[in-house]
Amino acid sequence: MILTDEEKRMLDGERGFVPRRCMEYLVDMAKVAGTDRLVDLDGTADFHVPSTAMVTHYEFPVEELKKIVDAGATFKVPTFSNKSPWFGATFVDGWENCGYPPHDDPAHHAKVMEREWMELYRRMGMITTYSCASYLAESYWPTPGQHCAWNESSAVPYCNAVLGARSNIDGSFASAFLGKAPYYGMHVTENRYATVVIDTERRIESEIEWDVLGFAVGEECRLAVPALVNTGKPTTTKYLKFNTAANTGGSIAMYHVPGSTPEAPTLEFALGGRKPQRVVVIDDAWLARTYEKLNDHRGDRVEMVSLGCPHMNLVDLMRLSRKLEGKKVKVPFWIMTVPTLYHTAEELGYRKIFEDAGARLLSGTCPAAIDGLPEGIRALAVDAAKQAYYISGLFPEADDHLDVFYGTQDDCIGAALTGVWRGEWK
Ligand code: F3S
């Protein structure tokens, strides 16, 4: 490893126990990633709390953290938290009477949310956004070229492809505290160019087309950087859909939409002036197969609906409130958002509209992340490939099967109003 003198001192323990632990973690991560150096972060950090670095043998006791916090330690870069604290994640807002024990129990909520770690992190400057889509509430985004360490797979393409900043899927306490990350992958300009061109038979326009395309591209490209041609101009919601699904089918940290994403004014720029290694045409039959794969149900009865994967942005909440205003849903209907946006939605009156319609606004996590659904629910409708994929995986036994219906937001609303699924690929 090529380390600076200060990095060597930290690794040797001259700066104390916690910096040594963090350096050991980053150096080992760098070796696994095949790089011989670290990069200084000048952007932002995000990690699952307590931390990815704390669920491994790099863990250290809370007493050690307390010592450095009492001595004035802070995070080196602006740092945000992913979903509500692992393990035993729970809803941050809207959980009262949600009908899913123990998440509706005030004692459980307090136990998860008021851990000593979290108070210490706040004292170090962490902004506890508690969301897979923290960037929707951050109001402070990294700028193009800034080096970051984000951890949420659905968020990292937002950092790279949409903002033009640089992050791998490796945010951790160590990176946020020391302001360093292993220098590999998306930190390196060369690795950010597209190597695969993805063309489509149909022009990708609707949100579900972006979602299904994302899953198909993830499966096809795995870790490669694709350039998407033949798409309409993505909105924020369409980017979010694509990012989330692409990191479920595969692990796509970066992609280009020539003419839309900042590092690709043209396809030639996206490719760095080289020829693509592959051009893949995803035809309509391929998209239809992907859609069908994400549907896993035997009948057409829907017992619950869950929307907001990743967590819903404010415009989507506004639009959904208009769709539900004056209606009454027949089944439990959960809407997931970011805690900060939950409170804005409350002020704007959207939460009241949802409640009047029988729907419930929740924040900070989602069914897949809390490992389940209320007792007795065996048929769930969702509008996100990621939620469909992971929630199915929580019910692997044939005699404990969960029917998963995947379709558009309107399909899900229709199912909530009638209790019957009418969605199909169009
Ligand atoms: Fe977020 Fe849950 Fe989807 S944490 S990205 S809403 S699986």
mmCIF file of C-alpha atoms in Angstrom, residues 12-232:
data_model
loop_
_atom_site.group_PDB
_atom_site.id
_atom_site.type_symbol
_atom_site.label_atom_id
_atom_site.label_comp_id
_atom_site.label_asym_id
_atom_site.label_seq_id
_atom_site.Cartn_x
_atom_site.Cartn_y
_atom_site.Cartn_z
ATOM 1 C CA ASP A 12 0.368 2.106 13.606
ATOM 2 C CA GLY A 13 -2.027 3.225 16.334
ATOM 3 C CA GLU A 14 -0.270 6.541 17.077
ATOM 4 C CA ARG A 15 -3.580 8.394 16.716
ATOM 5 C CA GLY A 16 -5.496 6.016 18.987
ATOM 6 C CA PHE A 17 -7.583 2.860 18.869
ATOM 7 C CA VAL A 18 -10.515 3.968 16.703
ATOM 8 C CA PRO A 19 -8.432 5.578 13.915
ATOM 9 C CA ARG A 20 -6.268 2.421 13.843
ATOM 10 C CA ARG A 21 -9.342 0.179 13.516
ATOM 11 C CA CYS A 22 -10.717 2.400 10.731
ATOM 12 C CA MET A 23 -7.406 2.415 8.853
ATOM 13 C CA GLU A 24 -7.139 -1.375 9.126
ATOM 14 C CA TYR A 25 -10.602 -1.631 7.617
ATOM 15 C CA LEU A 26 -9.878 0.777 4.752
ATOM 16 C CA VAL A 27 -6.516 -0.802 3.943
ATOM 17 C CA ASP A 28 -8.024 -4.298 3.856
ATOM 18 C CA MET A 29 -10.902 -3.011 1.724
ATOM 19 C CA ALA A 30 -8.381 -1.433 -0.647
ATOM 20 C CA LYS A 31 -6.486 -4.721 -0.967
ATOM 21 C CA VAL A 32 -9.700 -6.618 -1.714
ATOM 22 C CA ALA A 33 -10.595 -3.985 -4.328
ATOM 23 C CA GLY A 34 -7.143 -4.298 -5.913
ATOM 24 C CA THR A 35 -5.875 -0.798 -5.251
ATOM 25 C CA ASP A 36 -2.760 0.345 -3.413
ATOM 26 C CA ARG A 37 -3.994 3.727 -2.191
ATOM 27 C CA LEU A 38 -6.770 5.701 -0.527
ATOM 28 C CA VAL A 39 -8.443 8.851 -1.782
ATOM 29 C CA ASP A 40 -9.314 11.847 0.414
ATOM 30 C CA LEU A 41 -13.038 12.517 0.338
ATOM 31 C CA ASP A 42 -14.209 16.028 -0.496
ATOM 32 C CA GLY A 43 -17.891 15.170 -0.986
ATOM 33 C CA THR A 44 -20.293 13.417 1.393
ATOM 34 C CA ALA A 45 -20.702 10.084 3.159
ATOM 35 C CA ASP A 46 -23.653 7.816 3.858
ATOM 36 C CA PHE A 47 -23.737 4.534 5.742
ATOM 37 C CA HIS A 48 -26.083 2.043 7.346
ATOM 38 C CA VAL A 49 -25.991 2.728 11.053
ATOM 39 C CA PRO A 50 -24.309 1.563 13.223
ATOM 40 C CA SER A 51 -22.041 0.808 10.193
ATOM 41 C CA THR A 52 -21.013 -1.779 7.676
ATOM 42 C CA ALA A 53 -17.597 -1.678 9.328
ATOM 43 C CA MET A 54 -19.131 -2.525 12.670
ATOM 44 C CA VAL A 55 -20.718 -5.788 11.730
ATOM 45 C CA THR A 56 -17.387 -7.339 10.881
ATOM 46 C CA HIS A 57 -14.350 -8.149 12.961
ATOM 47 C CA TYR A 58 -13.380 -4.458 12.708
ATOM 48 C CA GLU A 59 -16.093 -3.786 15.272
ATOM 49 C CA PHE A 60 -15.173 -1.832 18.379
ATOM 50 C CA PRO A 61 -17.070 -1.251 21.626
ATOM 51 C CA VAL A 62 -19.289 1.787 22.064
ATOM 52 C CA GLU A 63 -17.081 2.864 24.995
ATOM 53 C CA GLU A 64 -14.228 3.500 22.539
ATOM 54 C CA LEU A 65 -16.492 5.648 20.387
ATOM 55 C CA LYS A 66 -17.670 7.549 23.446
ATOM 56 C CA LYS A 67 -14.081 8.343 24.409
ATOM 57 C CA ILE A 68 -13.285 9.985 21.078
ATOM 58 C CA VAL A 69 -16.624 11.820 20.926
ATOM 59 C CA ASP A 70 -16.055 13.213 24.431
ATOM 60 C CA ALA A 71 -12.677 14.376 23.187
ATOM 61 C CA GLY A 72 -14.373 16.261 20.325
ATOM 62 C CA ALA A 73 -14.166 13.833 17.363
ATOM 63 C CA THR A 74 -16.353 14.640 14.360
ATOM 64 C CA PHE A 75 -16.992 13.150 10.927
ATOM 65 C CA LYS A 76 -14.556 14.543 8.350
ATOM 66 C CA VAL A 77 -17.197 15.101 5.644
ATOM 67 C CA PRO A 78 -20.955 15.786 5.777
ATOM 68 C CA THR A 79 -22.415 12.419 6.758
ATOM 69 C CA PHE A 80 -25.947 11.075 6.442
ATOM 70 C CA SER A 81 -27.589 7.906 7.697
ATOM 71 C CA ASN A 82 -29.203 5.232 5.612
ATOM 72 C CA LYS A 83 -32.423 3.498 6.757
ATOM 73 C CA SER A 84 -33.376 3.310 10.429
ATOM 74 C CA PRO A 85 -30.744 1.574 12.576
ATOM 75 C CA TRP A 86 -29.727 -2.012 11.854
ATOM 76 C CA PHE A 87 -30.399 -4.512 13.219
ATOM 77 C CA GLY A 88 -34.080 -4.509 14.084
ATOM 78 C CA ALA A 89 -34.925 -1.647 11.725
ATOM 79 C CA THR A 90 -38.241 0.014 12.321
ATOM 80 C CA PHE A 91 -40.365 2.867 11.007
ATOM 81 C CA VAL A 92 -39.298 6.344 12.034
ATOM 82 C CA ASP A 93 -42.710 8.021 11.584
ATOM 83 C CA GLY A 94 -46.280 6.848 11.172
ATOM 84 C CA TRP A 95 -45.752 3.563 13.053
ATOM 85 C CA GLU A 96 -48.402 4.134 15.732
ATOM 86 C CA ASN A 97 -51.257 1.627 15.215
ATOM 87 C CA CYS A 98 -49.692 0.379 11.983
ATOM 88 C CA GLY A 99 -50.882 -3.124 12.849
ATOM 89 C CA TYR A 100 -47.501 -4.772 12.629
ATOM 90 C CA PRO A 101 -46.094 -5.753 16.031
ATOM 91 C CA PRO A 102 -43.572 -5.009 17.410
ATOM 92 C CA HIS A 103 -43.251 -1.934 15.155
ATOM 93 C CA ASP A 104 -46.419 -0.389 16.618
ATOM 94 C CA ASP A 105 -45.066 -0.670 20.161
ATOM 95 C CA PRO A 106 -43.660 2.608 21.612
ATOM 96 C CA ALA A 107 -41.157 0.652 23.723
ATOM 97 C CA HIS A 108 -39.813 -1.162 20.648
ATOM 98 C CA HIS A 109 -39.592 2.083 18.727
ATOM 99 C CA ALA A 110 -37.684 3.783 21.531
ATOM 100 C CA LYS A 111 -35.321 0.819 21.879
ATOM 101 C CA VAL A 112 -34.381 0.891 18.176
ATOM 102 C CA MET A 113 -34.209 4.637 17.717
ATOM 103 C CA GLU A 114 -32.575 5.749 20.922
ATOM 104 C CA ARG A 115 -29.467 3.621 20.912
ATOM 105 C CA GLU A 116 -26.354 5.126 22.394
ATOM 106 C CA TRP A 117 -24.558 4.828 19.034
ATOM 107 C CA MET A 118 -27.002 7.186 17.400
ATOM 108 C CA GLU A 119 -26.620 9.923 19.970
ATOM 109 C CA LEU A 120 -22.847 9.691 19.640
ATOM 110 C CA TYR A 121 -23.056 9.862 15.851
ATOM 111 C CA ARG A 122 -25.249 12.964 16.088
ATOM 112 C CA ARG A 123 -22.659 14.568 18.340
ATOM 113 C CA MET A 124 -20.092 13.803 15.638
ATOM 114 C CA GLY A 125 -22.261 15.673 13.125
ATOM 115 C CA MET A 126 -24.231 12.892 11.459
ATOM 116 C CA ILE A 127 -27.483 14.128 9.938
ATOM 117 C CA THR A 128 -29.857 11.266 10.655
ATOM 118 C CA THR A 129 -31.885 11.289 7.462
ATOM 119 C CA TYR A 130 -32.761 7.585 7.960
ATOM 120 C CA SER A 131 -33.526 6.743 4.373
ATOM 121 C CA CYS A 132 -32.373 4.699 1.404
ATOM 122 C CA ALA A 133 -33.038 7.932 -0.501
ATOM 123 C CA SER A 134 -31.338 10.323 1.943
ATOM 124 C CA TYR A 135 -30.276 12.512 -0.973
ATOM 125 C CA LEU A 136 -33.938 13.541 -1.396
ATOM 126 C CA ALA A 137 -33.708 15.370 1.934
ATOM 127 C CA GLU A 138 -30.049 16.297 2.214
ATOM 128 C CA SER A 139 -30.232 19.792 0.679
ATOM 129 C CA TYR A 140 -26.446 19.525 0.279
ATOM 130 C CA TRP A 141 -25.318 17.431 -2.662
ATOM 131 C CA PRO A 142 -21.817 16.568 -3.750
ATOM 132 C CA THR A 143 -20.815 18.431 -6.891
ATOM 133 C CA PRO A 144 -19.358 16.901 -10.081
ATOM 134 C CA GLY A 145 -16.011 15.234 -9.504
ATOM 135 C CA GLN A 146 -16.192 15.211 -5.700
ATOM 136 C CA HIS A 147 -15.164 11.971 -4.035
ATOM 137 C CA CYS A 148 -17.806 10.421 -1.778
ATOM 138 C CA ALA A 149 -18.441 7.212 0.152
ATOM 139 C CA TRP A 150 -22.088 6.229 -0.084
ATOM 140 C CA ASN A 151 -23.393 2.864 0.934
ATOM 141 C CA GLU A 152 -26.944 2.502 -0.361
ATOM 142 C CA SER A 153 -26.960 0.546 -3.625
ATOM 143 C CA SER A 154 -30.042 2.337 -4.977
ATOM 144 C CA ALA A 155 -28.491 5.726 -4.143
ATOM 145 C CA VAL A 156 -24.955 5.316 -5.488
ATOM 146 C CA PRO A 157 -25.966 5.726 -9.171
ATOM 147 C CA TYR A 158 -27.642 8.984 -8.154
ATOM 148 C CA CYS A 159 -24.257 10.154 -6.891
ATOM 149 C CA ASN A 160 -22.331 8.995 -9.971
ATOM 150 C CA ALA A 161 -24.657 9.106 -12.945
ATOM 151 C CA VAL A 162 -27.058 11.898 -11.979
ATOM 152 C CA LEU A 163 -24.848 14.251 -9.904
ATOM 153 C CA GLY A 164 -21.509 13.458 -11.552
ATOM 154 C CA ALA A 165 -19.837 12.945 -8.158
ATOM 155 C CA ARG A 166 -17.827 9.789 -7.421
ATOM 156 C CA SER A 167 -18.662 6.899 -5.123
ATOM 157 C CA ASN A 168 -18.466 3.140 -4.924
ATOM 158 C CA ILE A 169 -21.007 1.168 -2.895
ATOM 159 C CA ASP A 170 -18.762 1.224 0.166
ATOM 160 C CA GLY A 171 -19.753 3.986 2.610
ATOM 161 C CA SER A 172 -18.849 3.122 6.199
ATOM 162 C CA PHE A 173 -18.093 4.682 9.566
ATOM 163 C CA ALA A 174 -14.394 4.403 8.733
ATOM 164 C CA SER A 175 -14.740 6.424 5.518
ATOM 165 C CA ALA A 176 -16.913 9.100 7.108
ATOM 166 C CA PHE A 177 -14.729 9.432 10.197
ATOM 167 C CA LEU A 178 -11.350 9.538 8.441
ATOM 168 C CA GLY A 179 -12.620 11.176 5.246
ATOM 169 C CA LYS A 180 -10.952 8.508 3.121
ATOM 170 C CA ALA A 181 -11.976 5.667 0.836
ATOM 171 C CA PRO A 182 -10.146 3.011 -1.174
ATOM 172 C CA TYR A 183 -9.228 4.473 -4.574
ATOM 173 C CA TYR A 184 -10.841 2.137 -7.104
ATOM 174 C CA GLY A 185 -13.933 1.775 -9.267
ATOM 175 C CA MET A 186 -15.902 4.976 -9.693
ATOM 176 C CA HIS A 187 -13.219 7.214 -8.159
ATOM 177 C CA VAL A 188 -11.076 6.565 -11.246
ATOM 178 C CA THR A 189 -12.018 8.555 -14.380
ATOM 179 C CA GLU A 190 -11.135 5.694 -16.721
ATOM 180 C CA ASN A 191 -13.654 3.363 -15.062
ATOM 181 C CA ARG A 192 -16.541 5.757 -15.505
ATOM 182 C CA TYR A 193 -16.817 5.430 -19.291
ATOM 183 C CA ALA A 194 -19.478 3.143 -20.712
ATOM 184 C CA THR A 195 -18.380 -0.196 -22.108
ATOM 185 C CA VAL A 196 -21.833 -1.510 -23.048
ATOM 186 C CA VAL A 197 -24.471 0.240 -25.145
ATOM 187 C CA ILE A 198 -28.044 -0.708 -24.276
ATOM 188 C CA ASP A 199 -30.578 -0.131 -27.026
ATOM 189 C CA THR A 200 -34.261 -0.942 -26.784
ATOM 190 C CA GLU A 201 -36.911 -1.896 -29.301
ATOM 191 C CA ARG A 202 -39.393 0.482 -27.728
ATOM 192 C CA ARG A 203 -38.643 3.991 -26.534
ATOM 193 C CA ILE A 204 -38.413 3.897 -22.728
ATOM 194 C CA GLU A 205 -40.783 6.509 -21.337
ATOM 195 C CA SER A 206 -43.062 5.434 -18.470
ATOM 196 C CA GLU A 207 -41.930 4.855 -14.876
ATOM 197 C CA ILE A 208 -42.601 1.133 -15.075
ATOM 198 C CA GLU A 209 -40.587 0.912 -18.308
ATOM 199 C CA TRP A 210 -37.636 2.553 -16.516
ATOM 200 C CA ASP A 211 -38.083 0.171 -13.595
ATOM 201 C CA VAL A 212 -38.280 -2.996 -15.716
ATOM 202 C CA LEU A 213 -35.439 -1.794 -17.947
ATOM 203 C CA GLY A 214 -33.325 -1.157 -14.835
ATOM 204 C CA PHE A 215 -33.748 -4.726 -13.624
ATOM 205 C CA ALA A 216 -33.002 -6.145 -17.088
ATOM 206 C CA VAL A 217 -29.914 -3.928 -17.489
ATOM 207 C CA GLY A 218 -28.681 -4.944 -14.044
ATOM 208 C CA GLU A 219 -29.001 -8.630 -14.898
ATOM 209 C CA GLU A 220 -27.313 -8.137 -18.255
ATOM 210 C CA CYS A 221 -24.492 -5.772 -17.283
ATOM 211 C CA ARG A 222 -23.797 -6.875 -13.662
ATOM 212 C CA LEU A 223 -20.899 -4.516 -12.753
ATOM 213 C CA ALA A 224 -20.309 -2.859 -16.140
ATOM 214 C CA VAL A 225 -21.095 0.788 -17.004
ATOM 215 C CA PRO A 226 -23.899 0.955 -19.602
ATOM 216 C CA ALA A 227 -24.952 3.812 -21.879
ATOM 217 C CA LEU A 228 -28.684 3.813 -22.552
ATOM 218 C CA VAL A 229 -29.900 4.941 -25.944
ATOM 219 C CA ASN A 230 -33.482 5.209 -27.170
ATOM 220 C CA THR A 231 -34.918 6.469 -23.899
ATOM 221 C CA GLY A 232 -36.954 9.561 -23.229
#
